[in-house]
Short mmCIF file of C-alpha atoms in Angstrom, two decimals:
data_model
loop_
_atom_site.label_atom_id
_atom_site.label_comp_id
_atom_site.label_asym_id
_atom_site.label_seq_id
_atom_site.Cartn_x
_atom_site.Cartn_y
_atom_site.Cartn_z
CA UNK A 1 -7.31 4.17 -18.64
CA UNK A 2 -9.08 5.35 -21.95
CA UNK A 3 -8.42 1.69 -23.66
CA UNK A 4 -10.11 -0.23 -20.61
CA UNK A 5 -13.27 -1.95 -19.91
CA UNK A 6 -15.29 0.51 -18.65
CA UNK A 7 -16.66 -2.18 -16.50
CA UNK A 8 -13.43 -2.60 -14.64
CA UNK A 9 -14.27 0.91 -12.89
CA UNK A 10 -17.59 -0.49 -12.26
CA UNK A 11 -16.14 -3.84 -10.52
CA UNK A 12 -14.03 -2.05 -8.61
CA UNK A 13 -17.47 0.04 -6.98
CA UNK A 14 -19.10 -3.03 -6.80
CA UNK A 15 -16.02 -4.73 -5.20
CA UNK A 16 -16.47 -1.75 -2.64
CA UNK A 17 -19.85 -2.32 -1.41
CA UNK A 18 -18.76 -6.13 -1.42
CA UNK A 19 -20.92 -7.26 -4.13
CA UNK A 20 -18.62 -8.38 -6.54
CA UNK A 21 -18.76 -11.80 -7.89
CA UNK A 22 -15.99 -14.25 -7.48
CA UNK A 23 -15.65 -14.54 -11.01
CA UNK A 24 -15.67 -10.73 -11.56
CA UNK A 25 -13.50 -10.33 -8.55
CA UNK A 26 -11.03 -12.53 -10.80
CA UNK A 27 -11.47 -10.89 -13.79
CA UNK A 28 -10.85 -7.48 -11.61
CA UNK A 29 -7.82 -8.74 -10.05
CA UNK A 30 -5.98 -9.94 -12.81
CA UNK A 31 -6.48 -6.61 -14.96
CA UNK A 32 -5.61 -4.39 -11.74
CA UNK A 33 -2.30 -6.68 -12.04
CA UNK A 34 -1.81 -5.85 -15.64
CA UNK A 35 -3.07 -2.18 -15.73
CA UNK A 36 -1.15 0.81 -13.84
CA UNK A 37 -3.89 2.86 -14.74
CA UNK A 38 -6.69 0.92 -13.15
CA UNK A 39 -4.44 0.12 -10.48
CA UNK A 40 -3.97 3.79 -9.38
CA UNK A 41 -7.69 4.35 -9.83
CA UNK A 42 -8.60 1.63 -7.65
CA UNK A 43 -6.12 2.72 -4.48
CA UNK A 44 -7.50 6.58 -5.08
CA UNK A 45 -10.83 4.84 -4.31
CA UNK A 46 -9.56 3.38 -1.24
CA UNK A 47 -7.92 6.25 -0.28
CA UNK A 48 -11.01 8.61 -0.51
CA UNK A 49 -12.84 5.74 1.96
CA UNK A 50 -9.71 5.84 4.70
CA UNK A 51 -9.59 9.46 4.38
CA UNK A 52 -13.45 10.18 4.97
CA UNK A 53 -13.30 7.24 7.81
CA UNK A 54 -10.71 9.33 9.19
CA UNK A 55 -12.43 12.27 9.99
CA UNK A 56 -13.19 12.45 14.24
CA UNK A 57 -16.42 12.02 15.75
CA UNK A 58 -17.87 15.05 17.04
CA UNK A 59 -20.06 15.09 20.35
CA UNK A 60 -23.41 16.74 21.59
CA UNK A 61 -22.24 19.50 23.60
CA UNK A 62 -22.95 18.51 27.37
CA UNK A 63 -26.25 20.58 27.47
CA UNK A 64 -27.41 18.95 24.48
CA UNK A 65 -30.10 16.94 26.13
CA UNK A 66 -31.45 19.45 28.20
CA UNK A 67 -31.88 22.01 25.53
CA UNK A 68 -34.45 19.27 23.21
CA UNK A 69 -36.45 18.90 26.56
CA UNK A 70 -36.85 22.54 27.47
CA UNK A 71 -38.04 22.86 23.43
CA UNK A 72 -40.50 19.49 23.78
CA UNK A 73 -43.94 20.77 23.42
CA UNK A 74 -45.24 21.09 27.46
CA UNK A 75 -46.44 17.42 28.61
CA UNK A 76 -49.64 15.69 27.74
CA UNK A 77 -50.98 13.01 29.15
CA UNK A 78 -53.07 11.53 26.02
CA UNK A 79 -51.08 11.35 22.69
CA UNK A 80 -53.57 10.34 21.21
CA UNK A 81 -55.08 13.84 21.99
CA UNK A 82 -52.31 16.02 20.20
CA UNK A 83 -53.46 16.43 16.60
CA UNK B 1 -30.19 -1.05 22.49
CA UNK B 2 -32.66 -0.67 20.10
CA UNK B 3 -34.88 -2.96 23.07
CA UNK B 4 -34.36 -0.18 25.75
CA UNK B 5 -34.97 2.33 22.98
CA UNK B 6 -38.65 0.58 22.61
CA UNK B 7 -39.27 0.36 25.56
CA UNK B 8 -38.40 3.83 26.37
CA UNK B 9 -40.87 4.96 23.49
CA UNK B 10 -43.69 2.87 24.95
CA UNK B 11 -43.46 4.87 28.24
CA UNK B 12 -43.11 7.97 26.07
CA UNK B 13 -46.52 6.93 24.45
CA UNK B 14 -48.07 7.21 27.43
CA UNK B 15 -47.09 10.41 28.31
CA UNK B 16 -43.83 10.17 30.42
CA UNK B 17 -41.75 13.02 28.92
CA UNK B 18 -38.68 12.15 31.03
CA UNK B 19 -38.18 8.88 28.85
CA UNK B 20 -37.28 10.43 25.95
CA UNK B 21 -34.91 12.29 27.51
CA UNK B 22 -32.97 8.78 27.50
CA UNK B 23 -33.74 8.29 24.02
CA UNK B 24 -31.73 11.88 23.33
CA UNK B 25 -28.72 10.66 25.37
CA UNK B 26 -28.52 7.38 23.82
CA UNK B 27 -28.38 9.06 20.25
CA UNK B 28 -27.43 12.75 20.46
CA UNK B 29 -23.98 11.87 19.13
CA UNK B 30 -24.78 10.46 16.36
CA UNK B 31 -27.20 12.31 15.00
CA UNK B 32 -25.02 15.63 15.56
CA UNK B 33 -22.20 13.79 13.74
CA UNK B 34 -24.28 12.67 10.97
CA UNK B 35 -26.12 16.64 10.74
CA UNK B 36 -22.25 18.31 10.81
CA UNK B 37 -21.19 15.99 8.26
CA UNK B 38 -23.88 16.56 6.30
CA UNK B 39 -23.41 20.76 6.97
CA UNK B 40 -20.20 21.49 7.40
CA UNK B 41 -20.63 23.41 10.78
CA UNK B 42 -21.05 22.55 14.25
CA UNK B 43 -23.80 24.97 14.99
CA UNK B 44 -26.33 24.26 12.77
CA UNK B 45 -25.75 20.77 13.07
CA UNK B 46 -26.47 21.28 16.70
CA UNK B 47 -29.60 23.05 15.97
CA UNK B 48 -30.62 20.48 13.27
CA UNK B 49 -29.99 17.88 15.41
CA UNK B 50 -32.26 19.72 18.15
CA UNK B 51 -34.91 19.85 15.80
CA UNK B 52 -34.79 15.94 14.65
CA UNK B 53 -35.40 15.05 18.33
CA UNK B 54 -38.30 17.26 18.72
CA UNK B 55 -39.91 16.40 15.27
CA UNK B 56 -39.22 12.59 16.44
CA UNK B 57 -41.10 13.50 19.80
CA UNK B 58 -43.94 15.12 18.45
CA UNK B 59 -44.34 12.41 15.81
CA UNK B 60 -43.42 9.36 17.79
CA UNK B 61 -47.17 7.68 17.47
CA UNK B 62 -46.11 7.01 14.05
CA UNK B 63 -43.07 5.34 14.51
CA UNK B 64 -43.53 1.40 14.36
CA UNK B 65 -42.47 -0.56 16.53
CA UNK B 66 -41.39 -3.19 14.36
CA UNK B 67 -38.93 -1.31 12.52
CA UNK B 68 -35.86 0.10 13.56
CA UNK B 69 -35.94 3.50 15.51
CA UNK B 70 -32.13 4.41 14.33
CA UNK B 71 -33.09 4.60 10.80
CA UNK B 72 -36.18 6.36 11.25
CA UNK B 73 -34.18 9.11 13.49
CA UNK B 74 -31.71 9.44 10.88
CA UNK B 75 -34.74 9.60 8.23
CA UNK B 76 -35.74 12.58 10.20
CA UNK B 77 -32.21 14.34 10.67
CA UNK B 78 -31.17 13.72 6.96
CA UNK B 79 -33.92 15.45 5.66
CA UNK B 80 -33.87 18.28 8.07
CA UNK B 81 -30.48 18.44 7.10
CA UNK B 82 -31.21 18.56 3.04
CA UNK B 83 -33.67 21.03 3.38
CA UNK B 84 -31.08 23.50 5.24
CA UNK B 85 -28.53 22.95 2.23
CA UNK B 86 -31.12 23.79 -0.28
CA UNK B 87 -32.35 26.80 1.66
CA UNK B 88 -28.55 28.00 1.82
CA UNK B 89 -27.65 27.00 -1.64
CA UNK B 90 -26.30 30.26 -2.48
CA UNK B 91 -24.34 30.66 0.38
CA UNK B 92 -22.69 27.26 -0.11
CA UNK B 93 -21.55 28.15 -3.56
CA UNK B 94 -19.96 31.24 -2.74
CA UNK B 95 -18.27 29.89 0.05
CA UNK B 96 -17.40 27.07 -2.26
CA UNK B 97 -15.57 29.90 -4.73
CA UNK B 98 -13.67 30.70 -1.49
CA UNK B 99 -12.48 27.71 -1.24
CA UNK B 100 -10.90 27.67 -4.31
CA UNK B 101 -8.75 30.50 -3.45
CA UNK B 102 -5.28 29.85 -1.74
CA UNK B 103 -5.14 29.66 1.75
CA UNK B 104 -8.34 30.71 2.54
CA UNK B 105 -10.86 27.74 4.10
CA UNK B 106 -14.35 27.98 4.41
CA UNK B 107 -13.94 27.34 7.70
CA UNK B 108 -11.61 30.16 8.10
CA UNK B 109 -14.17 32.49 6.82
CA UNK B 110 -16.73 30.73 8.90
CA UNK B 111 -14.80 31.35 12.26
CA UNK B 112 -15.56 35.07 12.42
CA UNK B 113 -19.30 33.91 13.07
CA UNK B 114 -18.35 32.38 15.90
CA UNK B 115 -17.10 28.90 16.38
CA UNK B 116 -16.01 27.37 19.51
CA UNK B 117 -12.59 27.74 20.68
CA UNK B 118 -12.34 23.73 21.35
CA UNK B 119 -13.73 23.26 17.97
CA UNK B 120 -10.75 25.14 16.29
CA UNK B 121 -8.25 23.33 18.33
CA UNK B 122 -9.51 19.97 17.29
CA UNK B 123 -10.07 20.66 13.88
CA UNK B 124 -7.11 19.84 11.84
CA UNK B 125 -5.83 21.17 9.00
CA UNK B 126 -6.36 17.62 7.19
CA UNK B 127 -9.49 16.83 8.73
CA UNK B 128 -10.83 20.18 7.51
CA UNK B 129 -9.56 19.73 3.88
CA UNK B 130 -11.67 16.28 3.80
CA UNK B 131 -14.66 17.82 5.48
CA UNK B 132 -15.03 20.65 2.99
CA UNK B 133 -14.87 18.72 0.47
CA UNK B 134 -17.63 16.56 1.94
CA UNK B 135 -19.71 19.54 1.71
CA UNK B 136 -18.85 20.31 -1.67
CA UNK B 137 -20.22 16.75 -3.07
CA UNK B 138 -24.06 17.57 -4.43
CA UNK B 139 -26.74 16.63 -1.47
CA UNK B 140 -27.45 13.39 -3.23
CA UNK B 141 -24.40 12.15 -2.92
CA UNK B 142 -23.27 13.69 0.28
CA UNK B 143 -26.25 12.19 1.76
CA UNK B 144 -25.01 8.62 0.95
CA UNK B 145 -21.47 8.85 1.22
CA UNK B 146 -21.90 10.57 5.18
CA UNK B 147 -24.28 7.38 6.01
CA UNK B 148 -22.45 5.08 4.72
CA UNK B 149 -18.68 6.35 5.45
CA UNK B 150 -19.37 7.78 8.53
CA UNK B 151 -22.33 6.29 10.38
CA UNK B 152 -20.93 2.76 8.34
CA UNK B 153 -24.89 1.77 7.77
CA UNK B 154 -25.54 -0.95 5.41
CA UNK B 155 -26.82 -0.05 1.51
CA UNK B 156 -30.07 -1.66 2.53
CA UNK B 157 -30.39 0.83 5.59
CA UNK B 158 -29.59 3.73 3.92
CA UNK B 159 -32.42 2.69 1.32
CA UNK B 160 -34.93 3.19 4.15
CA UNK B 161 -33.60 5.79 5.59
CA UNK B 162 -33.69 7.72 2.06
CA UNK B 163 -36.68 5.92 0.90
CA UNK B 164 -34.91 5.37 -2.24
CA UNK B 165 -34.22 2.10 -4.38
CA UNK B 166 -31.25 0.41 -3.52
CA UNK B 167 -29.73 0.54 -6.97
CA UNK B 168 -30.49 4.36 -6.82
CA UNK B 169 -28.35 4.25 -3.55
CA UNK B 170 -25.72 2.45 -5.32
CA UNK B 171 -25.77 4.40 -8.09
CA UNK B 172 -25.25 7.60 -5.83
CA UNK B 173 -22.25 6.01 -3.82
CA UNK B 174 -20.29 4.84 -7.05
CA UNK B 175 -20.98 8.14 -8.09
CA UNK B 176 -20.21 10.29 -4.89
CA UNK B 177 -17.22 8.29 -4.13
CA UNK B 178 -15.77 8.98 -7.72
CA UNK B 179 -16.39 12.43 -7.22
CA UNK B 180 -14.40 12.42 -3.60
CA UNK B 181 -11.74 10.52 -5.48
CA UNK B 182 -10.97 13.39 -7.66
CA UNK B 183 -11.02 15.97 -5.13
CA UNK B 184 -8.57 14.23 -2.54
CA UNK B 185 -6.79 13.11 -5.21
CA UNK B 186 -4.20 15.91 -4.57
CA UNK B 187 -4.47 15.73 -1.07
#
Protein backbone atom coordinates (compact mmCIF):
# COMPACT_ATOMS: atom_id res chain seq x y z
CA UNK A 1 0.00 0.00 0.00
CA UNK A 2 3.24 2.07 0.83
CA UNK A 3 3.76 2.95 -3.13
CA UNK A 4 0.06 4.37 -3.48
CA UNK A 5 -1.57 7.64 -3.73
CA UNK A 6 -2.23 8.49 -0.47
CA UNK A 7 -5.30 10.04 -1.85
CA UNK A 8 -6.75 6.74 -2.89
CA UNK A 9 -7.37 6.07 1.01
CA UNK A 10 -8.85 9.41 1.09
CA UNK A 11 -11.37 8.65 -1.98
CA UNK A 12 -12.30 5.72 -0.64
CA UNK A 13 -13.62 7.91 2.89
CA UNK A 14 -14.99 10.28 0.75
CA UNK A 15 -16.62 7.56 -1.46
CA UNK A 16 -18.13 6.49 2.04
CA UNK A 17 -19.92 9.50 3.05
CA UNK A 18 -20.99 9.63 -0.78
CA UNK A 19 -19.09 12.60 -1.72
CA UNK A 20 -16.89 11.37 -4.16
CA UNK A 21 -16.75 12.83 -7.53
CA UNK A 22 -17.55 10.90 -10.61
CA UNK A 23 -14.29 11.50 -11.90
CA UNK A 24 -12.55 10.51 -8.61
CA UNK A 25 -14.95 7.68 -8.25
CA UNK A 26 -13.21 6.58 -11.68
CA UNK A 27 -9.95 7.20 -10.82
CA UNK A 28 -10.81 5.10 -7.41
CA UNK A 29 -12.26 2.31 -9.22
CA UNK A 30 -9.82 1.60 -11.66
CA UNK A 31 -6.80 1.58 -9.04
CA UNK A 32 -8.99 -0.65 -6.52
CA UNK A 33 -9.00 -2.96 -9.83
CA UNK A 34 -5.29 -2.81 -10.19
CA UNK A 35 -4.20 -2.72 -6.46
CA UNK A 36 -4.75 -5.82 -3.97
CA UNK A 37 -3.62 -3.69 -1.39
CA UNK A 38 -6.10 -0.89 -1.73
CA UNK A 39 -8.57 -3.36 -2.56
CA UNK A 40 -8.35 -5.15 0.86
CA UNK A 41 -8.24 -1.76 2.56
CA UNK A 42 -11.29 -0.63 1.00
CA UNK A 43 -13.57 -3.99 1.92
CA UNK A 44 -11.96 -3.71 5.72
CA UNK A 45 -13.68 -0.30 5.54
CA UNK A 46 -16.86 -1.75 4.56
CA UNK A 47 -16.62 -4.35 6.81
CA UNK A 48 -16.06 -2.14 9.97
CA UNK A 49 -19.55 -0.18 8.68
CA UNK A 50 -21.66 -3.74 8.36
CA UNK A 51 -20.18 -4.86 11.49
CA UNK A 52 -21.02 -1.64 13.66
CA UNK A 53 -24.61 -1.56 11.69
CA UNK A 54 -24.88 -4.90 13.01
CA UNK A 55 -24.92 -4.38 16.46
CA UNK A 56 -28.95 -4.72 17.99
CA UNK A 57 -30.94 -1.96 19.14
CA UNK A 58 -31.36 -1.82 22.71
CA UNK A 59 -34.75 -0.58 24.37
CA UNK A 60 -35.83 1.74 27.37
CA UNK A 61 -36.67 -0.63 29.95
CA UNK A 62 -40.61 -0.57 30.28
CA UNK A 63 -40.48 1.84 33.34
CA UNK A 64 -38.36 4.10 31.51
CA UNK A 65 -40.91 6.81 31.08
CA UNK A 66 -42.23 6.82 34.35
CA UNK A 67 -38.96 7.08 36.11
CA UNK A 68 -38.01 10.82 33.96
CA UNK A 69 -41.54 12.00 35.20
CA UNK A 70 -41.28 11.07 38.85
CA UNK A 71 -37.55 13.03 38.52
CA UNK A 72 -39.29 16.22 36.45
CA UNK A 73 -39.00 19.11 38.73
CA UNK A 74 -42.85 19.28 40.51
CA UNK A 75 -45.27 21.21 37.94
CA UNK A 76 -45.44 24.89 37.29
CA UNK A 77 -47.81 26.59 35.72
CA UNK A 78 -45.63 29.70 34.32
CA UNK A 79 -42.30 28.70 32.60
CA UNK A 80 -41.57 31.64 32.19
CA UNK A 81 -41.38 31.82 36.07
CA UNK A 82 -38.63 29.03 36.60
CA UNK A 83 -35.28 30.81 36.44
CA UNK B 1 -43.30 13.10 14.01
CA UNK B 2 -41.27 15.83 14.61
CA UNK B 3 -45.08 17.87 14.10
CA UNK B 4 -46.63 15.93 17.10
CA UNK B 5 -43.31 16.40 18.86
CA UNK B 6 -44.02 20.41 18.50
CA UNK B 7 -46.93 20.36 19.28
CA UNK B 8 -46.46 18.33 22.30
CA UNK B 9 -43.73 20.96 23.44
CA UNK B 10 -46.16 23.85 22.94
CA UNK B 11 -48.56 22.27 25.51
CA UNK B 12 -45.49 21.53 27.61
CA UNK B 13 -44.76 25.38 27.47
CA UNK B 14 -47.67 26.03 29.03
CA UNK B 15 -47.34 23.96 31.79
CA UNK B 16 -48.95 20.53 30.96
CA UNK B 17 -46.35 18.10 32.40
CA UNK B 18 -48.20 15.03 31.08
CA UNK B 19 -47.14 16.04 27.40
CA UNK B 20 -43.80 15.43 27.73
CA UNK B 21 -44.35 12.32 28.97
CA UNK B 22 -45.21 11.57 25.12
CA UNK B 23 -42.20 13.24 24.05
CA UNK B 24 -40.13 10.47 26.39
CA UNK B 25 -42.04 7.58 24.75
CA UNK B 26 -41.61 8.73 21.33
CA UNK B 27 -37.71 8.93 21.88
CA UNK B 28 -36.59 6.91 24.91
CA UNK B 29 -35.16 4.29 22.55
CA UNK B 30 -33.13 6.10 20.86
CA UNK B 31 -31.58 8.10 23.02
CA UNK B 32 -30.75 4.97 25.38
CA UNK B 33 -29.25 3.33 22.26
CA UNK B 34 -27.29 6.24 21.28
CA UNK B 35 -26.05 6.82 25.43
CA UNK B 36 -25.06 2.73 25.59
CA UNK B 37 -23.27 3.03 22.47
CA UNK B 38 -21.61 5.81 23.43
CA UNK B 39 -20.83 3.97 27.21
CA UNK B 40 -20.57 0.69 26.84
CA UNK B 41 -23.18 -0.29 29.59
CA UNK B 42 -26.76 -0.45 29.85
CA UNK B 43 -27.05 1.20 33.20
CA UNK B 44 -25.53 4.27 32.89
CA UNK B 45 -26.86 4.70 29.62
CA UNK B 46 -30.19 4.37 31.27
CA UNK B 47 -29.36 6.91 33.78
CA UNK B 48 -27.79 9.25 31.13
CA UNK B 49 -30.55 8.94 29.13
CA UNK B 50 -32.82 9.85 32.29
CA UNK B 51 -30.95 12.82 32.74
CA UNK B 52 -31.10 14.13 28.89
CA UNK B 53 -34.92 14.11 29.25
CA UNK B 54 -34.96 16.03 32.37
CA UNK B 55 -32.23 18.59 31.28
CA UNK B 56 -34.45 18.81 27.90
CA UNK B 57 -37.56 19.49 30.25
CA UNK B 58 -36.16 21.96 32.37
CA UNK B 59 -34.61 23.75 29.40
CA UNK B 60 -37.32 23.34 26.84
CA UNK B 61 -38.06 27.39 26.57
CA UNK B 62 -34.93 27.41 24.72
CA UNK B 63 -35.49 24.99 22.26
CA UNK B 64 -36.68 26.62 18.83
CA UNK B 65 -39.20 25.71 17.26
CA UNK B 66 -37.87 26.00 13.95
CA UNK B 67 -35.20 23.60 14.30
CA UNK B 68 -35.31 20.10 14.74
CA UNK B 69 -36.07 18.69 18.33
CA UNK B 70 -34.16 15.18 17.50
CA UNK B 71 -30.91 16.83 17.10
CA UNK B 72 -31.18 19.07 19.89
CA UNK B 73 -32.13 15.87 22.23
CA UNK B 74 -29.24 14.10 20.98
CA UNK B 75 -27.12 17.48 21.52
CA UNK B 76 -28.14 17.05 25.06
CA UNK B 77 -27.54 13.16 25.51
CA UNK B 78 -24.12 13.24 23.62
CA UNK B 79 -22.71 15.58 25.82
CA UNK B 80 -24.06 14.13 28.97
CA UNK B 81 -22.64 11.17 27.66
CA UNK B 82 -18.89 12.76 26.98
CA UNK B 83 -18.75 14.23 30.17
CA UNK B 84 -19.35 10.66 31.95
CA UNK B 85 -16.37 9.16 29.77
CA UNK B 86 -14.09 11.90 30.80
CA UNK B 87 -15.11 11.69 34.44
CA UNK B 88 -14.37 7.78 34.21
CA UNK B 89 -11.32 8.06 32.10
CA UNK B 90 -9.31 6.04 34.34
CA UNK B 91 -11.59 3.43 34.74
CA UNK B 92 -12.00 3.03 30.97
CA UNK B 93 -8.33 2.52 30.48
CA UNK B 94 -7.89 -0.06 32.91
CA UNK B 95 -10.72 -1.88 31.82
CA UNK B 96 -9.34 -1.31 28.38
CA UNK B 97 -5.87 -3.26 29.64
CA UNK B 98 -8.40 -6.02 30.52
CA UNK B 99 -9.44 -6.29 27.47
CA UNK B 100 -6.36 -7.02 26.08
CA UNK B 101 -5.97 -10.05 28.09
CA UNK B 102 -7.31 -13.48 26.72
CA UNK B 103 -10.63 -14.36 27.40
CA UNK B 104 -11.46 -11.90 29.68
CA UNK B 105 -14.21 -9.05 28.30
CA UNK B 106 -14.89 -5.96 29.84
CA UNK B 107 -18.13 -6.93 29.96
CA UNK B 108 -17.28 -10.01 31.78
CA UNK B 109 -15.68 -8.04 34.45
CA UNK B 110 -18.54 -5.63 34.31
CA UNK B 111 -21.23 -8.39 35.04
CA UNK B 112 -20.29 -8.83 38.70
CA UNK B 113 -21.77 -5.17 39.15
CA UNK B 114 -24.78 -6.26 38.17
CA UNK B 115 -26.19 -6.50 34.72
CA UNK B 116 -29.47 -7.78 33.76
CA UNK B 117 -29.99 -11.34 33.19
CA UNK B 118 -31.87 -10.53 29.67
CA UNK B 119 -29.04 -8.31 28.86
CA UNK B 120 -26.46 -11.24 29.07
CA UNK B 121 -28.62 -13.49 27.08
CA UNK B 122 -28.90 -11.08 24.24
CA UNK B 123 -25.54 -9.97 24.18
CA UNK B 124 -23.50 -11.98 21.87
CA UNK B 125 -20.25 -12.90 21.87
CA UNK B 126 -19.76 -10.93 18.41
CA UNK B 127 -21.87 -8.16 19.20
CA UNK B 128 -19.83 -7.63 22.37
CA UNK B 129 -16.40 -7.82 20.58
CA UNK B 130 -17.73 -4.82 18.21
CA UNK B 131 -19.20 -2.90 21.09
CA UNK B 132 -16.01 -2.82 23.11
CA UNK B 133 -14.25 -1.80 20.68
CA UNK B 134 -16.69 1.04 20.09
CA UNK B 135 -15.79 2.14 23.44
CA UNK B 136 -12.26 1.91 22.96
CA UNK B 137 -12.28 4.56 19.89
CA UNK B 138 -11.26 8.19 21.64
CA UNK B 139 -14.69 10.26 22.51
CA UNK B 140 -14.18 12.29 19.39
CA UNK B 141 -14.46 9.77 17.28
CA UNK B 142 -16.81 7.51 19.08
CA UNK B 143 -19.08 10.37 19.17
CA UNK B 144 -19.30 10.47 15.31
CA UNK B 145 -19.01 7.06 14.34
CA UNK B 146 -22.22 6.03 17.05
CA UNK B 147 -24.35 8.98 15.24
CA UNK B 148 -23.63 8.27 12.19
CA UNK B 149 -23.40 4.23 12.18
CA UNK B 150 -25.92 3.73 14.52
CA UNK B 151 -28.53 6.47 14.70
CA UNK B 152 -27.57 6.70 10.51
CA UNK B 153 -27.88 10.80 10.87
CA UNK B 154 -26.63 12.77 8.05
CA UNK B 155 -22.86 14.59 8.31
CA UNK B 156 -24.77 17.84 8.27
CA UNK B 157 -26.88 16.68 11.41
CA UNK B 158 -24.27 15.47 13.30
CA UNK B 159 -22.54 19.01 12.70
CA UNK B 160 -25.38 20.52 14.77
CA UNK B 161 -25.71 18.18 17.01
CA UNK B 162 -21.79 18.51 17.86
CA UNK B 163 -21.69 22.09 17.01
CA UNK B 164 -18.68 21.35 15.07
CA UNK B 165 -17.64 22.19 11.34
CA UNK B 166 -18.59 19.74 8.99
CA UNK B 167 -15.11 19.10 7.68
CA UNK B 168 -14.12 18.63 11.42
CA UNK B 169 -16.93 15.91 11.40
CA UNK B 170 -15.50 14.43 8.40
CA UNK B 171 -12.29 14.55 9.46
CA UNK B 172 -13.30 12.58 12.73
CA UNK B 173 -15.30 9.81 10.75
CA UNK B 174 -12.39 9.10 8.18
CA UNK B 175 -10.44 9.01 11.13
CA UNK B 176 -12.65 6.91 13.61
CA UNK B 177 -13.61 4.55 10.95
CA UNK B 178 -9.82 3.84 10.13
CA UNK B 179 -9.27 3.27 13.58
CA UNK B 180 -12.39 0.59 13.80
CA UNK B 181 -10.89 -0.87 10.67
CA UNK B 182 -7.82 -1.92 12.41
CA UNK B 183 -9.36 -3.24 15.40
CA UNK B 184 -12.02 -5.59 13.63
CA UNK B 185 -9.64 -6.28 11.31
CA UNK B 186 -8.99 -9.66 13.07
CA UNK B 187 -12.37 -10.18 13.92
Amino acid sequence: MNTCPDKMVHYMHEYLDEELSHEDEKELKSHLHECEACRTHFHELKRTIALVQSTSHINAPQDFTEKVMNRLPKEKKEVGMRR
Amino acid sequence: MELIVKKRIKQVLKGDQNAFGEIVELYKDKVIHVCYRMLGNRHEAEDISQEAFIRAYINIHTFDVDRKFSTWLYRIATNLCIDRIRKKKPDYYLDAEVTGTEGLTMYSQIQADGRLPEEEVESMELQDSIQQEIVKLPDKYRSVIVLRYIEELSLKEISEILYLPLGTVKTRIHRGREALRKQLRTM
